[in-house]
Short mmCIF file of C-alpha atoms and ligand atoms in Angstrom, two decimals:
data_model
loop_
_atom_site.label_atom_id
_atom_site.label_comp_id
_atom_site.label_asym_id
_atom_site.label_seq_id
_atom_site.Cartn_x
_atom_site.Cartn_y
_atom_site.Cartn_z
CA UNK A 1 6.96 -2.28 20.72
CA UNK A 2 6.48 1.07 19.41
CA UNK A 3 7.83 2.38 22.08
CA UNK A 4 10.58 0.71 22.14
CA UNK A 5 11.80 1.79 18.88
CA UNK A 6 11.28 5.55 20.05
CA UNK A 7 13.48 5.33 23.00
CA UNK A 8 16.00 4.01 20.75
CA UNK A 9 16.60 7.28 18.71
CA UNK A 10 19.01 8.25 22.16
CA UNK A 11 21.39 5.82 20.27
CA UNK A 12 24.05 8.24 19.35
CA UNK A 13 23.41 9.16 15.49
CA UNK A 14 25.85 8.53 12.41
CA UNK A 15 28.10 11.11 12.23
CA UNK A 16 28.78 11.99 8.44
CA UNK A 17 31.94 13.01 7.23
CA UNK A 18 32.35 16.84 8.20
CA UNK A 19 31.76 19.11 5.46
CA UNK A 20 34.03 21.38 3.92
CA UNK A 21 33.33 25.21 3.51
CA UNK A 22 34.36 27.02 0.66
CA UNK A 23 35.28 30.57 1.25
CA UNK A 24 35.38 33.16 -1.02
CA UNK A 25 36.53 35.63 1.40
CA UNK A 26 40.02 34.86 2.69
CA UNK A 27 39.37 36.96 5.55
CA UNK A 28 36.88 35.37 7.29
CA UNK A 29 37.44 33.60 10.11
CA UNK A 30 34.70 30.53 9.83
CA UNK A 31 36.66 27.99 7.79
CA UNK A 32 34.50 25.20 8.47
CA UNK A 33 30.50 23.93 8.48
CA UNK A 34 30.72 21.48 10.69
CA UNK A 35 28.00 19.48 11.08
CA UNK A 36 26.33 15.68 10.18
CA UNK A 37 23.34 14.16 8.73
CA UNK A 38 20.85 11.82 10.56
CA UNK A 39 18.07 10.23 9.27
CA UNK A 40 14.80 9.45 10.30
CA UNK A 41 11.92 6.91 9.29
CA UNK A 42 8.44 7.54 10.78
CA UNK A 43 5.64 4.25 10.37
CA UNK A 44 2.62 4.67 12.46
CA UNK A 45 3.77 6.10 15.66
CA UNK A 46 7.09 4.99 15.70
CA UNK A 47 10.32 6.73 14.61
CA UNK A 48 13.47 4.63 13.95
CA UNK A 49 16.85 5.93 13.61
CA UNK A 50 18.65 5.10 10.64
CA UNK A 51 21.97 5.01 11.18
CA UNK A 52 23.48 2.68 8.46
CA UNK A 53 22.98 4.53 5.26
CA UNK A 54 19.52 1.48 5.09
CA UNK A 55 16.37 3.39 4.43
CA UNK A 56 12.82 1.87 3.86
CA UNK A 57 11.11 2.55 0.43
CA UNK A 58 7.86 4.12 0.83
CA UNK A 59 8.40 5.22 4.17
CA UNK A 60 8.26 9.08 4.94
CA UNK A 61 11.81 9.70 5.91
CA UNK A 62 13.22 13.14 7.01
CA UNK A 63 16.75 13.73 6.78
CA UNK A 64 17.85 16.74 9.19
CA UNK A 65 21.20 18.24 9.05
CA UNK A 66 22.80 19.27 12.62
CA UNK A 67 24.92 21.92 12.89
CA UNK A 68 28.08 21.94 15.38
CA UNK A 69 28.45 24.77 16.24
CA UNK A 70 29.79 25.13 19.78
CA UNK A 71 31.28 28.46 19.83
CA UNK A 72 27.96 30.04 18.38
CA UNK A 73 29.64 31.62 15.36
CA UNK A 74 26.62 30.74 13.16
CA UNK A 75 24.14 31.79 15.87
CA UNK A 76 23.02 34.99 13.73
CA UNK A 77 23.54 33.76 10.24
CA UNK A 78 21.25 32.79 7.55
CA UNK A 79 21.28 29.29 6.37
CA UNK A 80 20.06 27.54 3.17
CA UNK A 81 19.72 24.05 2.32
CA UNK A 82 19.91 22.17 -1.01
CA UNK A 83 18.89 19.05 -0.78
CA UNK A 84 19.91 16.69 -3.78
CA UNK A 85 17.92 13.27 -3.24
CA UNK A 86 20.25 11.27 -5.86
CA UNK A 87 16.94 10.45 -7.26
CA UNK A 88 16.01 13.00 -9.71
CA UNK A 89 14.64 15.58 -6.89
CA UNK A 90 16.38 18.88 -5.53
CA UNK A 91 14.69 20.52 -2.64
CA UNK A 92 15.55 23.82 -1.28
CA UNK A 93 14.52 25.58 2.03
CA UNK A 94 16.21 27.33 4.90
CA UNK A 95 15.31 24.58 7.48
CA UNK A 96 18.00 21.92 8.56
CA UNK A 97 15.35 19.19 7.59
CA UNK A 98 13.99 17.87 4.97
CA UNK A 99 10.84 15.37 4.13
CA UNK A 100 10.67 13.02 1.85
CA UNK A 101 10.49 9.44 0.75
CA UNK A 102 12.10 7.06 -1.71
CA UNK A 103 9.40 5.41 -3.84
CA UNK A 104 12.17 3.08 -5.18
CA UNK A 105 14.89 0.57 -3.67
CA UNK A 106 18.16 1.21 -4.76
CA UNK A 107 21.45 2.87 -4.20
CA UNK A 108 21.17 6.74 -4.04
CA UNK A 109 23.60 9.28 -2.98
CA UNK A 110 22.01 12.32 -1.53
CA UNK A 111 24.03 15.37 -0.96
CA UNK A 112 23.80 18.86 0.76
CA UNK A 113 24.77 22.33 0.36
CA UNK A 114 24.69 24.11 2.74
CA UNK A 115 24.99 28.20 2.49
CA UNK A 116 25.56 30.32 5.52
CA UNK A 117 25.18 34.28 5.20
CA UNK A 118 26.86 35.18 8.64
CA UNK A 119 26.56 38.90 7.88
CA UNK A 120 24.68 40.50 5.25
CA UNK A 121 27.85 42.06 4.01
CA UNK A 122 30.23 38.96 3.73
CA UNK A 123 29.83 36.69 0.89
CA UNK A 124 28.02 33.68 1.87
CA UNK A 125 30.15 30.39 2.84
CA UNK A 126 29.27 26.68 1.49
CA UNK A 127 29.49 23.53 2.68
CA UNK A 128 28.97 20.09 0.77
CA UNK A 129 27.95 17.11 2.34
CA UNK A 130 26.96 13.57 0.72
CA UNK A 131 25.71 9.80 2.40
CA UNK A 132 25.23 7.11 0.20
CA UNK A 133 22.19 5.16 1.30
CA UNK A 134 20.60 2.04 0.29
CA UNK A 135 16.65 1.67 -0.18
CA UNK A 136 15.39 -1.65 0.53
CA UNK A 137 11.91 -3.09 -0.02
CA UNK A 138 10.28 -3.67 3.67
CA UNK A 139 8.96 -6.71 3.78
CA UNK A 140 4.95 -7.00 3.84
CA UNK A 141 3.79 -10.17 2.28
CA UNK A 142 4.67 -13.85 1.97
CA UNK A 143 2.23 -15.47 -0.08
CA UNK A 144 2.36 -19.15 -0.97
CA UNK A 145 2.54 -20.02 -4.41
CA UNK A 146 1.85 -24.06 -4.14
CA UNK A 147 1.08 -27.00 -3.64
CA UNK A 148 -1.98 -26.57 -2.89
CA UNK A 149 -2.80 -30.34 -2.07
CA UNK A 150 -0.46 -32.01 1.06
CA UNK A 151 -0.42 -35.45 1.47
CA UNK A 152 1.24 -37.72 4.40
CA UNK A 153 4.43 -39.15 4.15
CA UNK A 154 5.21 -37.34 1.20
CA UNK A 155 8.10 -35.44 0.28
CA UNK A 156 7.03 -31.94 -0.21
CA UNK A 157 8.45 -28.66 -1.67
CA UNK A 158 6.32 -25.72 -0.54
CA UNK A 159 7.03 -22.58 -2.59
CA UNK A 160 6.44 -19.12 -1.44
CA UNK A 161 6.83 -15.30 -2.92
CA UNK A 162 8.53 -13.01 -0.09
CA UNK A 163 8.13 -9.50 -1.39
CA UNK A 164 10.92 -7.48 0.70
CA UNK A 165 14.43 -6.56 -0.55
CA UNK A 166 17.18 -9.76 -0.14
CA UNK A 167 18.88 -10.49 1.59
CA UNK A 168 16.33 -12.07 3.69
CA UNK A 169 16.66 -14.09 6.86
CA UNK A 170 14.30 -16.89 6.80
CA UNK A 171 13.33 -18.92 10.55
CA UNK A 172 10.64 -21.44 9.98
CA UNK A 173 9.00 -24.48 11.92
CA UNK A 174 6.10 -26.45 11.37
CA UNK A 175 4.17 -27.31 14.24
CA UNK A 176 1.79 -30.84 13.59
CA UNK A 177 -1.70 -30.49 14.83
CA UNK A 178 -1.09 -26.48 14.94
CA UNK A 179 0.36 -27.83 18.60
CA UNK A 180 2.22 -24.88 19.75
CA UNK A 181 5.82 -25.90 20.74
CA UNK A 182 7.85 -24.01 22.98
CA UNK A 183 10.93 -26.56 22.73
CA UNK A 184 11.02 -26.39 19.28
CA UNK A 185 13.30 -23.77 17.29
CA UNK A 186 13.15 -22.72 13.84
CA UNK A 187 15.18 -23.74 11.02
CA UNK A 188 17.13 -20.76 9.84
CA UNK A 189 17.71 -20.17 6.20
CA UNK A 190 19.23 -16.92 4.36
CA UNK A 191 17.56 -15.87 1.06
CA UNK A 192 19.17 -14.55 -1.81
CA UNK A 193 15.69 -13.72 -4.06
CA UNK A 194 11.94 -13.26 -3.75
CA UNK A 195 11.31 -17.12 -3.64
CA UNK A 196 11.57 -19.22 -0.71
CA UNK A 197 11.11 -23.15 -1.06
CA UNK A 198 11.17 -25.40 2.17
CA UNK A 199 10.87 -29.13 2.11
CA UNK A 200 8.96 -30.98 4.89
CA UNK A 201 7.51 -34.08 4.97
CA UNK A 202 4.04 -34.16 6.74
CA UNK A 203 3.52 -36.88 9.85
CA UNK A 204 0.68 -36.99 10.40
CA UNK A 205 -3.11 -36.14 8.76
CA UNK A 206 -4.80 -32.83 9.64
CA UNK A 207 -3.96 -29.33 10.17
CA UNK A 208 -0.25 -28.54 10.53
CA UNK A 209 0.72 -24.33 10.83
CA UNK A 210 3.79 -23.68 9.49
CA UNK A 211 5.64 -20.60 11.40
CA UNK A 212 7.85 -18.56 9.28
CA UNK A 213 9.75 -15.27 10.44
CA UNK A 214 11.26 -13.39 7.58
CA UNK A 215 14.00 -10.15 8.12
CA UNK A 216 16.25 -7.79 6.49
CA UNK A 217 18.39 -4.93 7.80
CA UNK A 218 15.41 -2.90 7.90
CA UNK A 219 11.97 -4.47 8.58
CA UNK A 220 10.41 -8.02 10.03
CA UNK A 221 7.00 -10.43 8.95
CA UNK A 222 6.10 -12.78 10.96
CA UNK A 223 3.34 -14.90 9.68
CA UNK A 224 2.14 -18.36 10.16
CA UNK A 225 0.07 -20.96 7.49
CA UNK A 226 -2.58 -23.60 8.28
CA UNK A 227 -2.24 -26.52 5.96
CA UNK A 228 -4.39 -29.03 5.29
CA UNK A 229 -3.15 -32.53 5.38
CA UNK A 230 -4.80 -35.61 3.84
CA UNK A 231 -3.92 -38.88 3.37
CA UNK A 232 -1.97 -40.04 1.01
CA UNK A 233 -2.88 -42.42 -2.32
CA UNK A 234 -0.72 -44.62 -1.30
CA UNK A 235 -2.14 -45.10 1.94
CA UNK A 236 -5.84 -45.05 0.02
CA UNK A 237 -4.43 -48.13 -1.73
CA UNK A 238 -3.51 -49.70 0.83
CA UNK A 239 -7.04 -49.04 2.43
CA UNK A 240 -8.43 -50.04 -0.81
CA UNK A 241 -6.55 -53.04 -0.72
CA UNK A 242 -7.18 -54.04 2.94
CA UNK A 243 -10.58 -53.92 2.35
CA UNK A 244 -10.49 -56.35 -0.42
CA UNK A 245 -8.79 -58.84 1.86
CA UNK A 246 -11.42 -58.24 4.38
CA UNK A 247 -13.75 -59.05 1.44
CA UNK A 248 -12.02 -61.93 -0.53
CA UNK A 249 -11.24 -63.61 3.30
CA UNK A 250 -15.03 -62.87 4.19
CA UNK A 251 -16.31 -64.91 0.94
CA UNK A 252 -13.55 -67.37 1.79
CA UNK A 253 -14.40 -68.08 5.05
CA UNK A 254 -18.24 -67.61 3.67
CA UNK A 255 -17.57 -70.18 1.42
CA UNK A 256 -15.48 -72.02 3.74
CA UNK A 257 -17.81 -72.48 5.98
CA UNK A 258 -20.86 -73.59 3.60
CA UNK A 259 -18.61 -76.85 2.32
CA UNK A 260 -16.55 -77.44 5.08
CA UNK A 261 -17.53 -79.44 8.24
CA UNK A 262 -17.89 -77.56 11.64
CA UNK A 263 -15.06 -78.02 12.98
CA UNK A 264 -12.83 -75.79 10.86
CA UNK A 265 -14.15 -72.44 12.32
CA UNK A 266 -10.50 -71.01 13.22
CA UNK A 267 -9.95 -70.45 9.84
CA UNK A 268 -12.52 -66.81 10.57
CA UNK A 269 -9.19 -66.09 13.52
CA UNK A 270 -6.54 -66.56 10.51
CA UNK A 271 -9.08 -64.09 8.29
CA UNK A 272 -9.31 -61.56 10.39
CA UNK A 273 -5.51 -61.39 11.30
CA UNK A 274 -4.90 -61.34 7.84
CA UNK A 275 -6.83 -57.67 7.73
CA UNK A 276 -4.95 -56.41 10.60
CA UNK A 277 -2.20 -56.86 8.97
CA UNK A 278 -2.86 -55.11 6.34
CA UNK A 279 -4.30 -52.14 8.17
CA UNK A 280 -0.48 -52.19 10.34
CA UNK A 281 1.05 -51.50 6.44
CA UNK A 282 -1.17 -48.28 6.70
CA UNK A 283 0.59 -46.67 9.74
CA UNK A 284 2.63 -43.69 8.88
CA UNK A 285 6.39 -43.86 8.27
CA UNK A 286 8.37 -42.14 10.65
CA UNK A 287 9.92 -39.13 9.42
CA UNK A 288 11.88 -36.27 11.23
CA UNK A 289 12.34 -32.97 10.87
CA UNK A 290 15.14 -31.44 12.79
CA UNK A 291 14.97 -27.65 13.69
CA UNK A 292 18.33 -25.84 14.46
CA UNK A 293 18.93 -22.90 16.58
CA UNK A 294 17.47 -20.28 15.58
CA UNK A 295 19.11 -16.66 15.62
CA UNK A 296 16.58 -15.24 16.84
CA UNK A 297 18.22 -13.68 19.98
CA UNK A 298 20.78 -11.28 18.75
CA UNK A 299 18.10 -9.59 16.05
CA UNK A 300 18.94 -6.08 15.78
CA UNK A 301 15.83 -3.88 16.19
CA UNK A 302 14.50 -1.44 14.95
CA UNK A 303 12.81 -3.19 12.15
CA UNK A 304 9.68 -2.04 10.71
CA UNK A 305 7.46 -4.94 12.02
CA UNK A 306 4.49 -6.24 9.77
CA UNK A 307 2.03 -9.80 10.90
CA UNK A 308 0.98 -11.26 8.06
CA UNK A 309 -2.34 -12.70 8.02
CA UNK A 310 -3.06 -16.28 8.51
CA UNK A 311 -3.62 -18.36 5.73
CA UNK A 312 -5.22 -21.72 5.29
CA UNK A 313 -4.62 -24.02 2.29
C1 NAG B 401 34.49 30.34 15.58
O1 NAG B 401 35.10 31.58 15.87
C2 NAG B 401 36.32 31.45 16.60
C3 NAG B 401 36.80 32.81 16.88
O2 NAG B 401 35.74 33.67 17.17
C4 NAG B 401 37.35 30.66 15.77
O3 NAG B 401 38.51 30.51 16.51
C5 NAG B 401 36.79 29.33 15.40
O4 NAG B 401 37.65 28.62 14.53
C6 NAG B 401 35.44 29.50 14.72
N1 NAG B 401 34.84 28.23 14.49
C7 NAG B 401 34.52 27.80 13.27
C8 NAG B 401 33.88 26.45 13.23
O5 NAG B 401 34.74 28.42 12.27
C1 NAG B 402 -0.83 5.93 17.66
O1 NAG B 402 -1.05 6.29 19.01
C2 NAG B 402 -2.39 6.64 19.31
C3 NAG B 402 -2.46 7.06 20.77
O2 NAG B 402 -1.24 7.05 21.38
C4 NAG B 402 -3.29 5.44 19.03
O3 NAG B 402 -4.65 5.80 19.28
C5 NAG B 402 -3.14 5.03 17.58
O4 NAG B 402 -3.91 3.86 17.34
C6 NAG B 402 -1.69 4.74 17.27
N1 NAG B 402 -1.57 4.46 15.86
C7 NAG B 402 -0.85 3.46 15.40
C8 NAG B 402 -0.82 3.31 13.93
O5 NAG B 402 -0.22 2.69 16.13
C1 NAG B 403 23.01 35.29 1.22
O1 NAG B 403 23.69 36.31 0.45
C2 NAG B 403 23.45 36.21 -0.94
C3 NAG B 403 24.24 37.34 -1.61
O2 NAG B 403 25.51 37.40 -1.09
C4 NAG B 403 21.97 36.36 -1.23
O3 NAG B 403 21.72 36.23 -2.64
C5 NAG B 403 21.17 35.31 -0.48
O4 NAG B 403 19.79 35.52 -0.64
C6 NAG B 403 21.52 35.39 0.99
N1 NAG B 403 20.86 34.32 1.69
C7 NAG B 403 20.14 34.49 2.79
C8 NAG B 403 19.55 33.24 3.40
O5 NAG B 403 20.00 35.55 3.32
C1 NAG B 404 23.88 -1.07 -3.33
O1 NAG B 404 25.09 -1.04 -2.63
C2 NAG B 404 25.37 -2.23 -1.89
C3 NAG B 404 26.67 -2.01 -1.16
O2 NAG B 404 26.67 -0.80 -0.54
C4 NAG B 404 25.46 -3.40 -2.84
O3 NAG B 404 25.68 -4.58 -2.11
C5 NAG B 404 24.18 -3.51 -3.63
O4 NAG B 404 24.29 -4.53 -4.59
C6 NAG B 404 23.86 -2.21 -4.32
N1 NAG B 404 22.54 -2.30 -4.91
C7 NAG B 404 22.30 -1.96 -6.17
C8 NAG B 404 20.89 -2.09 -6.62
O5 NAG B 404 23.18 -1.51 -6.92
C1 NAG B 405 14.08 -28.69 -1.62
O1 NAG B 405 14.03 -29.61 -2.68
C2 NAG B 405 14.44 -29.10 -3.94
C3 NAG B 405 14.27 -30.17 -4.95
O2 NAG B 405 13.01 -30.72 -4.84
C4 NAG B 405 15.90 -28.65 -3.85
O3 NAG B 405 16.28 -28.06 -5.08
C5 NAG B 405 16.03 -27.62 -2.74
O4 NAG B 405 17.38 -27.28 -2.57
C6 NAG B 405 15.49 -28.17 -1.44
N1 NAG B 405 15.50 -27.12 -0.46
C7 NAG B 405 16.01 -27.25 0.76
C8 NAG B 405 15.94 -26.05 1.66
O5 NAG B 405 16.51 -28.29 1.13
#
């Protein structure tokens, strides 16, 4: 995957507005700095192009200014660099790059000036340059805040905390018996905040993973929950009370069969049927949960990609 994200820094860079020069010296010829700003994020081994104006907080980012230049009037001067990070920080250097990171998401405009001494004798020229970009929280965890009891047949609202800046894209499918499903897709759902609440109702008894797929414009968690599912009260009560059929009929027919003459032995038939019956009430009600299409196709990459670890309830 890694390297996947690395040939994509050949995608043609954002090119920044062109910068103005100021000259002091009205007879110089170089009226212009032309150039743009392109951004980088580094994560492990791989090196994503940021070309929206989206960074990643926390993420070592350098930010390298490239000259155009085609007619090589610059090819002998002396450049500096002011770098203004919009958060507080000013770094200076006479490299076109600069390394840093955003500890914070937010808005932040970050500007340039850029001084060129072509000789040593004329006064040097400036250029100003400025890109708004917007720091977003990759996403790392998803961590379920409750219930922490599932029951069949029950109606339930499963909460979680997502940790990454919103927007979020949410795709997420439960799969019963942890059964994976290749026919199934997820259920896509956009998220405005940190918490994410789904709805399902459980089918079946046992362990069910839920699937869950979580993206904004600049990273990607997939992660997947085992859940345990038991049966429901109600379906203990109805046990309960199947078995006390079983019983009363039992003493009945017990009973029954100590004053009655022989011949009424069907009645132990009608008895038993009767418990059957009851057990049927215990089967589990149908419920259905439909999954849409999922968007999954036409995700833009590069996204910082995290796996969450797997949980059990
Ligand atoms: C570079 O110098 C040439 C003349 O030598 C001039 O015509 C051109 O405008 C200059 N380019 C810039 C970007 O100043
Ligand atoms: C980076 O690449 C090296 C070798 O190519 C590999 O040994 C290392 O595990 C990689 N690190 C990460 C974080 O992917
Ligand atoms: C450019 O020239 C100014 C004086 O005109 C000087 O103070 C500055 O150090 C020079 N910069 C470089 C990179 O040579
Ligand atoms: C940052 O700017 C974007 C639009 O560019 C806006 O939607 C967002 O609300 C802003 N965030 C903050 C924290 O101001
Ligand atoms: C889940 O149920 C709660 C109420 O229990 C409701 O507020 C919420 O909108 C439901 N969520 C979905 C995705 O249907």
């Amino acid at each position: 995957m890694a390297r996947n994200l690395v040939s994509w820094i050949s995608v043609v860079p954002l090119l920044i507005l062109l910068g103005v020069a100021v000259t002091t010296d009205p007879l110089t010829e170089l009226e212009n700095i032309a150039g743009k700003l392109v951004f980088y994020q580094m994560e492990g081994n791989a090196t994503y192009v940021r070309d929206t104006g989206e960074l990643a907080s926390e993420v070592p980012t350098e930010t390298m200014f490239e000259l155009f230049d085609p007619q090589k009037n610059f090819s002998t001067a002396k450049f500096t660099y002011t770098w203004d990070l919009g958060n507080g920080e000013v770094i200076k250097g006479t490299e076109p790059v600069v390394r840093y990171h955003y500890s914070e998401s937010g808005n932040y405009t970050l500007r340039l000036k850029v001084g060129v001494n072509v000789t040593k004798y004329t006064p040097p020229i400036t250029g100003d340059y400025s890109m708004d970009v917007q720091v977003l929280d990759a996403i790392k965890h998803i961590e379920l805040k409750g219930p922490s009891d599932y029951q069949v047949s029950q109606k339930t609202s499963l909460a979680f905390h997502v940790d990454g800046s919103p927007p979020m894209c949410v795709c997420w499918r439960f799969l019963p018996n942890c059964v994976p499903d290749m026919t199934e897709d997820c259920t896509l759902t956009m998220l405005y905040e940190n918490t994410l609440r789904l709805n399902h109702t459980f089918t079946s008894t046992g362990f069910h993973c839920l699937e869950i797929s979580v993206r904004n414009d600049i990273s990607k968690l997939q992660t997947s929950f085992s859940l345990y599912v038991r049966r429901s009260n109600n379906t203990h009560m109805f046990f309960i009370l199947s078995c006390a059929a079983i019983l009363v009929a039992t003493f009945t027919f017990i009973i029954v069969i100590a004053c009655l003459p022989r011949h009424h032995n069907k009645l132990q038939i009608a008895s038993s049927s009767n418990a059957v019956f009851w057990k049927n009430e215990n089967t589990d009600d149908q419920s259905s949960i439909l999954f849409n299409f999922t968007a999954g196709k036409a995700e833009k990459e590069p996204l910082l990609l995290h796996y969450g670890t797997q949980y059990t309830s």
